[in-house]
C-alpha positions as YAML, in Angstrom:
chain: A
units: angstrom
residues:
- id: 1
  name: MET
  ca: [91.21, 131.21, 104.97]
- id: 2
  name: GLN
  ca: [90.37, 128.49, 107.48]
- id: 3
  name: LYS
  ca: [93.46, 126.64, 108.66]
- id: 4
  name: PHE
  ca: [93.37, 123.12, 110.07]
- id: 5
  name: SER
  ca: [95.25, 119.87, 109.91]
- id: 6
  name: ILE
  ca: [94.50, 116.45, 108.47]
- id: 7
  name: GLY
  ca: [96.89, 114.01, 110.06]
- id: 8
  name: THR
  ca: [100.32, 115.57, 109.59]
- id: 9
  name: ILE
  ca: [99.15, 117.82, 106.74]
- id: 10
  name: ASP
  ca: [98.50, 121.50, 107.45]
- id: 11
  name: MET
  ca: [95.70, 122.93, 105.36]
- id: 12
  name: PRO
  ca: [96.27, 125.06, 103.39]
- id: 13
  name: THR
  ca: [99.97, 125.82, 103.17]
- id: 14
  name: GLU
  ca: [100.97, 128.95, 101.32]
- id: 15
  name: GLY
  ca: [102.91, 128.26, 98.15]
- id: 16
  name: SER
  ca: [102.44, 124.50, 98.18]
- id: 17
  name: LEU
  ca: [99.82, 122.22, 96.66]
- id: 18
  name: PHE
  ca: [98.42, 119.16, 98.36]
- id: 19
  name: PHE
  ca: [97.11, 116.16, 96.43]
- id: 20
  name: ILE
  ca: [94.19, 113.82, 97.02]
- id: 21
  name: ALA
  ca: [94.98, 110.66, 95.06]
- id: 22
  name: GLY
  ca: [94.17, 106.98, 94.87]
- id: 23
  name: PRO
  ca: [91.94, 104.50, 93.05]
- id: 24
  name: CYS
  ca: [88.31, 105.23, 92.30]
- id: 25
  name: VAL
  ca: [87.23, 102.27, 94.41]
- id: 26
  name: ILE
  ca: [89.08, 99.73, 96.52]
- id: 27
  name: GLU
  ca: [89.34, 96.73, 94.21]
- id: 28
  name: SER
  ca: [91.83, 94.67, 96.23]
- id: 29
  name: ARG
  ca: [94.32, 95.00, 99.08]
- id: 30
  name: GLU
  ca: [97.27, 94.46, 96.74]
- id: 31
  name: MET
  ca: [96.22, 97.23, 94.37]
- id: 32
  name: ALA
  ca: [95.52, 99.72, 97.16]
- id: 33
  name: LEU
  ca: [98.92, 99.07, 98.77]
- id: 34
  name: ASP
  ca: [100.68, 99.37, 95.40]
- id: 35
  name: VAL
  ca: [99.11, 102.78, 94.82]
- id: 36
  name: ALA
  ca: [99.82, 103.98, 98.36]
- id: 37
  name: GLY
  ca: [103.42, 102.81, 98.06]
- id: 38
  name: GLU
  ca: [103.94, 104.84, 94.90]
- id: 39
  name: LEU
  ca: [102.37, 107.92, 96.52]
- id: 40
  name: ARG
  ca: [104.77, 107.56, 99.44]
- id: 41
  name: ARG
  ca: [107.71, 107.25, 97.03]
- id: 42
  name: ILE
  ca: [106.67, 110.42, 95.19]
- id: 43
  name: SER
  ca: [106.21, 112.18, 98.51]
- id: 44
  name: ALA
  ca: [109.64, 111.16, 99.77]
- id: 45
  name: GLU
  ca: [111.36, 112.33, 96.60]
- id: 46
  name: GLY
  ca: [109.57, 115.64, 96.16]
- id: 47
  name: GLY
  ca: [108.09, 116.57, 99.52]
- id: 48
  name: VAL
  ca: [104.57, 116.24, 98.10]
- id: 49
  name: ARG
  ca: [101.69, 116.05, 100.58]
- id: 50
  name: PHE
  ca: [99.16, 113.30, 99.80]
- id: 51
  name: ILE
  ca: [95.78, 112.27, 101.13]
- id: 52
  name: PHE
  ca: [95.02, 108.73, 99.94]
- id: 53
  name: LYS
  ca: [91.53, 108.38, 98.50]
- id: 54
  name: GLY
  ca: [89.57, 105.23, 97.82]
- id: 55
  name: SER
  ca: [85.83, 104.63, 97.86]
- id: 56
  name: TYR
  ca: [85.01, 101.69, 100.10]
- id: 57
  name: ARG
  ca: [81.75, 101.36, 98.21]
- id: 58
  name: LYS
  ca: [80.38, 103.05, 95.07]
- id: 59
  name: ALA
  ca: [76.70, 103.84, 95.45]
- id: 60
  name: ASN
  ca: [76.19, 106.05, 92.38]
- id: 61
  name: ARG
  ca: [77.04, 103.83, 89.44]
- id: 62
  name: SER
  ca: [75.51, 104.21, 85.98]
- id: 63
  name: SER
  ca: [74.17, 100.66, 85.76]
- id: 64
  name: VAL
  ca: [72.75, 98.14, 88.21]
- id: 65
  name: SER
  ca: [75.36, 95.68, 86.92]
- id: 66
  name: SER
  ca: [78.32, 98.00, 87.66]
- id: 67
  name: PHE
  ca: [80.92, 97.04, 90.25]
- id: 68
  name: THR
  ca: [80.22, 98.61, 93.64]
- id: 69
  name: GLY
  ca: [82.94, 97.17, 95.88]
- id: 70
  name: ILE
  ca: [84.60, 94.14, 97.44]
- id: 71
  name: GLY
  ca: [82.57, 94.36, 100.65]
- id: 72
  name: ASP
  ca: [82.39, 97.15, 103.21]
- id: 73
  name: ASN
  ca: [84.33, 95.49, 106.02]
- id: 74
  name: GLU
  ca: [87.20, 94.37, 103.83]
- id: 75
  name: ALA
  ca: [87.51, 97.71, 102.05]
- id: 76
  name: LEU
  ca: [87.45, 99.73, 105.27]
- id: 77
  name: ASP
  ca: [90.10, 97.48, 106.79]
- id: 78
  name: ILE
  ca: [92.30, 98.12, 103.75]
- id: 79
  name: LEU
  ca: [91.87, 101.89, 104.12]
- id: 80
  name: ALA
  ca: [92.84, 101.66, 107.79]
- id: 81
  name: GLU
  ca: [95.89, 99.59, 106.83]
- id: 82
  name: VAL
  ca: [96.98, 102.21, 104.30]
- id: 83
  name: ARG
  ca: [96.74, 104.91, 106.97]
- id: 84
  name: GLU
  ca: [98.73, 102.90, 109.52]
- id: 85
  name: ARG
  ca: [101.32, 101.39, 107.19]
- id: 86
  name: PHE
  ca: [102.12, 104.50, 105.14]
- id: 87
  name: GLY
  ca: [101.40, 107.23, 107.67]
- id: 88
  name: MET
  ca: [99.09, 108.89, 105.17]
- id: 89
  name: PRO
  ca: [95.67, 110.46, 105.82]
- id: 90
  name: VAL
  ca: [92.82, 108.58, 104.14]
- id: 91
  name: LEU
  ca: [89.59, 109.75, 102.49]
- id: 92
  name: THR
  ca: [86.46, 107.87, 101.47]
- id: 93
  name: ASP
  ca: [82.92, 108.72, 100.31]
- id: 94
  name: VAL
  ca: [79.77, 108.46, 102.39]
- id: 95
  name: HIS
  ca: [76.33, 108.35, 100.83]
- id: 96
  name: GLU
  ca: [73.89, 108.07, 103.74]
- id: 97
  name: VAL
  ca: [73.78, 109.30, 107.34]
- id: 98
  name: ALA
  ca: [74.23, 105.77, 108.68]
- id: 99
  name: GLU
  ca: [77.52, 105.41, 106.80]
- id: 100
  name: VAL
  ca: [79.16, 108.29, 108.68]
- id: 101
  name: GLU
  ca: [79.40, 106.48, 112.01]
- id: 102
  name: ARG
  ca: [80.34, 103.25, 110.23]
- id: 103
  name: THR
  ca: [83.27, 104.70, 108.29]
- id: 104
  name: ALA
  ca: [84.61, 107.42, 110.60]
- id: 105
  name: PRO
  ca: [86.95, 105.19, 112.68]
- id: 106
  name: PHE
  ca: [88.79, 104.05, 109.54]
- id: 107
  name: VAL
  ca: [89.50, 107.36, 107.77]
- id: 108
  name: ASP
  ca: [90.55, 110.99, 108.26]
- id: 109
  name: VAL
  ca: [88.30, 112.70, 105.67]
- id: 110
  name: LEU
  ca: [84.67, 112.07, 104.77]
- id: 111
  name: GLN
  ca: [83.79, 113.02, 101.20]
- id: 112
  name: ILE
  ca: [80.32, 114.10, 100.13]
- id: 113
  name: PRO
  ca: [79.71, 113.01, 96.51]
- id: 114
  name: ALA
  ca: [78.62, 115.69, 94.06]
- id: 115
  name: PHE
  ca: [75.14, 114.23, 93.61]
- id: 116
  name: LEU
  ca: [74.59, 114.56, 97.39]
- id: 117
  name: SER
  ca: [76.08, 118.00, 97.98]
- id: 118
  name: ARG
  ca: [72.72, 119.48, 99.03]
- id: 119
  name: GLN
  ca: [71.71, 116.65, 101.38]
- id: 120
  name: THR
  ca: [71.40, 118.51, 104.67]
- id: 121
  name: ASP
  ca: [71.21, 115.49, 106.98]
- id: 122
  name: LEU
  ca: [74.29, 113.92, 105.40]
- id: 123
  name: LEU
  ca: [76.32, 117.14, 105.58]
- id: 124
  name: VAL
  ca: [75.36, 117.69, 109.22]
- id: 125
  name: ALA
  ca: [76.19, 114.10, 110.15]
- id: 126
  name: ALA
  ca: [79.58, 114.39, 108.46]
- id: 127
  name: GLY
  ca: [80.26, 117.62, 110.32]
- id: 128
  name: ARG
  ca: [79.34, 116.08, 113.66]
- id: 129
  name: SER
  ca: [81.88, 113.29, 113.10]
- id: 130
  name: GLY
  ca: [84.65, 115.81, 113.79]
- id: 131
  name: LEU
  ca: [86.56, 114.58, 110.74]
- id: 132
  name: ALA
  ca: [87.55, 116.84, 107.87]
- id: 133
  name: VAL
  ca: [84.80, 116.99, 105.22]
- id: 134
  name: ASN
  ca: [85.41, 117.34, 101.48]
- id: 135
  name: ILE
  ca: [82.28, 118.50, 99.65]
- id: 136
  name: LYS
  ca: [82.18, 117.89, 95.91]
- id: 137
  name: LYS
  ca: [80.32, 120.63, 94.05]
- id: 138
  name: GLY
  ca: [77.19, 119.26, 92.43]
- id: 139
  name: GLN
  ca: [77.19, 119.25, 88.64]
- id: 140
  name: PHE
  ca: [73.94, 121.21, 88.95]
- id: 141
  name: MET
  ca: [75.21, 123.85, 91.41]
- id: 142
  name: ALA
  ca: [76.65, 127.32, 90.93]
- id: 143
  name: PRO
  ca: [80.00, 127.83, 92.69]
- id: 144
  name: GLY
  ca: [78.49, 130.42, 95.03]
- id: 145
  name: ASP
  ca: [75.91, 127.89, 96.23]
- id: 146
  name: MET
  ca: [78.68, 125.86, 97.85]
- id: 147
  name: ALA
  ca: [78.74, 128.41, 100.65]
- id: 148
  name: HIS
  ca: [75.39, 127.00, 101.77]
- id: 149
  name: ALA
  ca: [76.68, 123.43, 101.70]
- id: 150
  name: ALA
  ca: [79.72, 124.43, 103.75]
- id: 151
  name: ALA
  ca: [77.52, 126.31, 106.21]
- id: 152
  name: LYS
  ca: [75.60, 123.12, 106.97]
- id: 153
  name: VAL
  ca: [78.81, 121.42, 108.06]
- id: 154
  name: ALA
  ca: [80.12, 124.51, 109.87]
- id: 155
  name: ALA
  ca: [76.86, 124.78, 111.84]
- id: 156
  name: THR
  ca: [77.98, 121.69, 113.76]
- id: 157
  name: GLY
  ca: [81.08, 123.54, 114.97]
- id: 158
  name: ASN
  ca: [83.31, 121.75, 112.45]
- id: 159
  name: SER
  ca: [85.20, 124.15, 110.16]
- id: 160
  name: ARG
  ca: [87.55, 121.50, 108.72]
- id: 161
  name: ILE
  ca: [85.98, 121.80, 105.28]
- id: 162
  name: MET
  ca: [87.26, 121.56, 101.71]
- id: 163
  name: LEU
  ca: [85.28, 122.40, 98.57]
- id: 164
  name: THR
  ca: [85.96, 120.55, 95.32]
- id: 165
  name: GLU
  ca: [85.25, 121.65, 91.76]
- id: 166
  name: ARG
  ca: [84.46, 118.73, 89.44]
- id: 167
  name: GLY
  ca: [82.73, 120.24, 86.44]
- id: 168
  name: SER
  ca: [79.17, 121.28, 85.63]
- id: 169
  name: SER
  ca: [76.53, 119.64, 83.45]
- id: 170
  name: PHE
  ca: [76.73, 120.90, 79.89]
- id: 171
  name: GLY
  ca: [73.90, 119.25, 78.05]
- id: 172
  name: TYR
  ca: [73.60, 115.48, 77.94]
- id: 173
  name: HIS
  ca: [76.71, 113.32, 78.55]
- id: 174
  name: ASN
  ca: [79.09, 116.23, 78.97]
- id: 175
  name: LEU
  ca: [80.71, 118.42, 81.60]
- id: 176
  name: VAL
  ca: [82.45, 121.77, 81.39]
- id: 177
  name: VAL
  ca: [84.70, 123.47, 83.96]
- id: 178
  name: ASP
  ca: [84.13, 127.17, 84.60]
- id: 179
  name: PHE
  ca: [87.37, 128.25, 86.25]
- id: 180
  name: ARG
  ca: [85.71, 131.36, 87.65]
- id: 181
  name: GLY
  ca: [84.32, 128.93, 90.21]
- id: 182
  name: ILE
  ca: [87.68, 128.45, 91.89]
- id: 183
  name: PRO
  ca: [88.13, 132.02, 93.15]
- id: 184
  name: GLN
  ca: [84.39, 132.21, 93.79]
- id: 185
  name: MET
  ca: [84.48, 129.17, 96.08]
- id: 186
  name: ALA
  ca: [87.66, 130.48, 97.71]
- id: 187
  name: GLU
  ca: [85.60, 133.46, 98.89]
- id: 188
  name: THR
  ca: [83.93, 131.09, 101.36]
- id: 189
  name: GLY
  ca: [87.22, 130.97, 103.29]
- id: 190
  name: TYR
  ca: [87.70, 127.23, 102.81]
- id: 191
  name: PRO
  ca: [90.45, 125.45, 100.81]
- id: 192
  name: VAL
  ca: [89.46, 124.69, 97.22]
- id: 193
  name: VAL
  ca: [90.38, 121.49, 95.39]
- id: 194
  name: TYR
  ca: [90.15, 120.74, 91.68]
- id: 195
  name: ASP
  ca: [89.05, 117.21, 90.75]
- id: 196
  name: ALA
  ca: [90.93, 116.62, 87.51]
- id: 197
  name: THR
  ca: [89.58, 113.10, 87.07]
- id: 198
  name: HIS
  ca: [85.82, 113.57, 87.29]
- id: 199
  name: SER
  ca: [85.92, 116.85, 85.37]
- id: 200
  name: LEU
  ca: [86.95, 114.74, 82.37]
- id: 201
  name: GLN
  ca: [83.94, 112.45, 82.55]
- id: 202
  name: LEU
  ca: [81.27, 112.08, 79.93]
- id: 203
  name: PRO
  ca: [78.52, 110.92, 82.30]
- id: 204
  name: GLY
  ca: [76.57, 107.94, 81.05]
- id: 205
  name: ALA
  ca: [78.07, 108.26, 77.58]
- id: 206
  name: GLY
  ca: [79.59, 104.78, 77.50]
- id: 207
  name: ASN
  ca: [76.49, 102.60, 77.10]
- id: 208
  name: GLY
  ca: [75.82, 102.15, 80.81]
- id: 209
  name: VAL
  ca: [79.16, 103.47, 82.07]
- id: 210
  name: SER
  ca: [80.68, 106.94, 82.19]
- id: 211
  name: GLY
  ca: [83.02, 107.75, 79.35]
- id: 212
  name: GLY
  ca: [85.79, 110.30, 79.58]
- id: 213
  name: GLU
  ca: [88.51, 112.28, 77.85]
- id: 214
  name: ARG
  ca: [91.74, 111.60, 79.72]
- id: 215
  name: ARG
  ca: [93.80, 113.47, 77.12]
- id: 216
  name: TYR
  ca: [92.63, 116.81, 78.53]
- id: 217
  name: LEU
  ca: [93.86, 116.09, 82.05]
- id: 218
  name: LEU
  ca: [96.99, 118.21, 82.02]
- id: 219
  name: PRO
  ca: [95.54, 121.27, 80.26]
- id: 220
  name: LEU
  ca: [92.69, 121.49, 82.76]
- id: 221
  name: ALA
  ca: [94.86, 120.73, 85.79]
- id: 222
  name: ARG
  ca: [97.31, 123.44, 84.70]
- id: 223
  name: ALA
  ca: [94.43, 125.89, 84.38]
- id: 224
  name: ALA
  ca: [93.24, 125.03, 87.89]
- id: 225
  name: VAL
  ca: [96.69, 125.65, 89.36]
- id: 226
  name: ALA
  ca: [96.89, 128.97, 87.53]
- id: 227
  name: ALA
  ca: [93.43, 129.86, 88.89]
- id: 228
  name: GLY
  ca: [94.67, 129.39, 92.44]
- id: 229
  name: VAL
  ca: [93.50, 126.01, 93.78]
- id: 230
  name: ASN
  ca: [94.94, 124.79, 97.06]
- id: 231
  name: GLY
  ca: [94.81, 121.12, 96.15]
- id: 232
  name: LEU
  ca: [94.32, 118.70, 93.27]
- id: 233
  name: PHE
  ca: [92.32, 115.46, 93.18]
- id: 234
  name: PHE
  ca: [93.31, 112.57, 90.92]
- id: 235
  name: GLU
  ca: [92.17, 108.99, 90.62]
- id: 236
  name: VAL
  ca: [95.10, 106.74, 89.77]
- id: 237
  name: HIS
  ca: [95.24, 103.04, 88.93]
- id: 238
  name: PRO
  ca: [98.05, 100.63, 88.00]
- id: 239
  name: ASP
  ca: [96.14, 99.66, 84.84]
- id: 240
  name: PRO
  ca: [93.22, 101.99, 84.08]
- id: 241
  name: LEU
  ca: [91.97, 99.89, 81.17]
- id: 242
  name: SER
  ca: [91.22, 97.08, 83.63]
- id: 243
  name: ALA
  ca: [89.78, 99.36, 86.33]
- id: 244
  name: LEU
  ca: [86.37, 98.34, 87.61]
- id: 245
  name: SER
  ca: [85.20, 101.96, 87.82]
- id: 246
  name: ASP
  ca: [86.08, 105.15, 85.91]
- id: 247
  name: ALA
  ca: [88.38, 103.32, 83.53]
- id: 248
  name: ALA
  ca: [88.21, 106.16, 80.99]
- id: 249
  name: THR
  ca: [89.55, 108.86, 83.29]
- id: 250
  name: GLN
  ca: [91.89, 107.32, 85.87]
- id: 251
  name: ILE
  ca: [95.59, 108.08, 85.41]
- id: 252
  name: PRO
  ca: [98.12, 105.26, 84.94]
- id: 253
  name: LEU
  ca: [100.04, 104.97, 88.19]
- id: 254
  name: GLY
  ca: [103.35, 104.89, 86.32]
- id: 255
  name: ASP
  ca: [102.63, 108.31, 84.77]
- id: 256
  name: PHE
  ca: [101.54, 110.03, 87.95]
- id: 257
  name: ALA
  ca: [104.90, 111.21, 89.30]
- id: 258
  name: ALA
  ca: [105.55, 113.23, 86.14]
- id: 259
  name: VAL
  ca: [102.10, 114.83, 86.40]
- id: 260
  name: VAL
  ca: [102.67, 115.77, 90.04]
- id: 261
  name: ASN
  ca: [106.12, 117.18, 89.34]
- id: 262
  name: GLU
  ca: [104.89, 119.36, 86.47]
- id: 263
  name: LEU
  ca: [102.01, 120.78, 88.51]
- id: 264
  name: GLN
  ca: [104.29, 121.43, 91.48]
- id: 265
  name: ARG
  ca: [106.64, 123.41, 89.24]
- id: 266
  name: LEU
  ca: [103.73, 125.38, 87.81]
- id: 267
  name: SER
  ca: [102.49, 126.16, 91.31]
- id: 268
  name: GLN
  ca: [105.93, 127.47, 92.28]
- id: 269
  name: CYS
  ca: [105.98, 129.62, 89.15]
- id: 270
  name: MET
  ca: [102.58, 131.09, 89.99]
- id: 271
  name: GLN
  ca: [103.74, 131.84, 93.53]
- id: 272
  name: SER
  ca: [106.74, 133.70, 92.21]
- id: 273
  name: ILE
  ca: [104.48, 135.80, 89.97]
- id: 274
  name: HIS
  ca: [102.10, 136.66, 92.81]
- id: 275
  name: SER
  ca: [104.96, 137.60, 95.14]
- id: 276
  name: ARG
  ca: [106.31, 140.30, 92.81]
...
């Protein structure tokens, strides 16, 4: 498997999960710093490796009236502050080629949204940035097709690539996770991440917003760990009910440490089984 580093995090590390976590979108400086502070506390207590995620702008909302961000400059400055203040790598989404150059100085990982996972120009531009690239699997793509998406980034000479499972379209307003996709994507030689938050979505099912079924978060995350993922992706928020995006699926910040601890223990258990 490809090995590389993101900040101080070695990817992947045998026997240890890494976590990508943070709010769906940067809503305010105070909220972003509160979330990053809790991630650092969890990390200090349990040795957990975190990449802070936060979209500086949301371009793929369900409705024209949906919240898209507080302004690009302000949000990017907040992401840079999180990186500097907490010593934590930072990830954000990019949606167009022009955004790559704009965002690259502020973050450590560029994320390709699932809807854009076949956009060749965007993947190539992200690869040329030299930053790590996290490619979300399109809801319309077979796991094996992600090898082609990764190849577009790798063709630039950049092999710092992660592939993320986030569910597949299952009729209207529903997603299903086929856990065969995790070992299938691992065959590409790149680290595989499971996006526990977006796999719970019911796209467009909330009268202009995406609904979701948060109650299934732990069962699916446990299954992903058992299937052999290298990392887990969670959106967390101090008060999900008031979140301006993905309110139905973000995890309450106060509950997150317990979730991380349980999944870490499960990962250790799986490692002990495989080592026999």
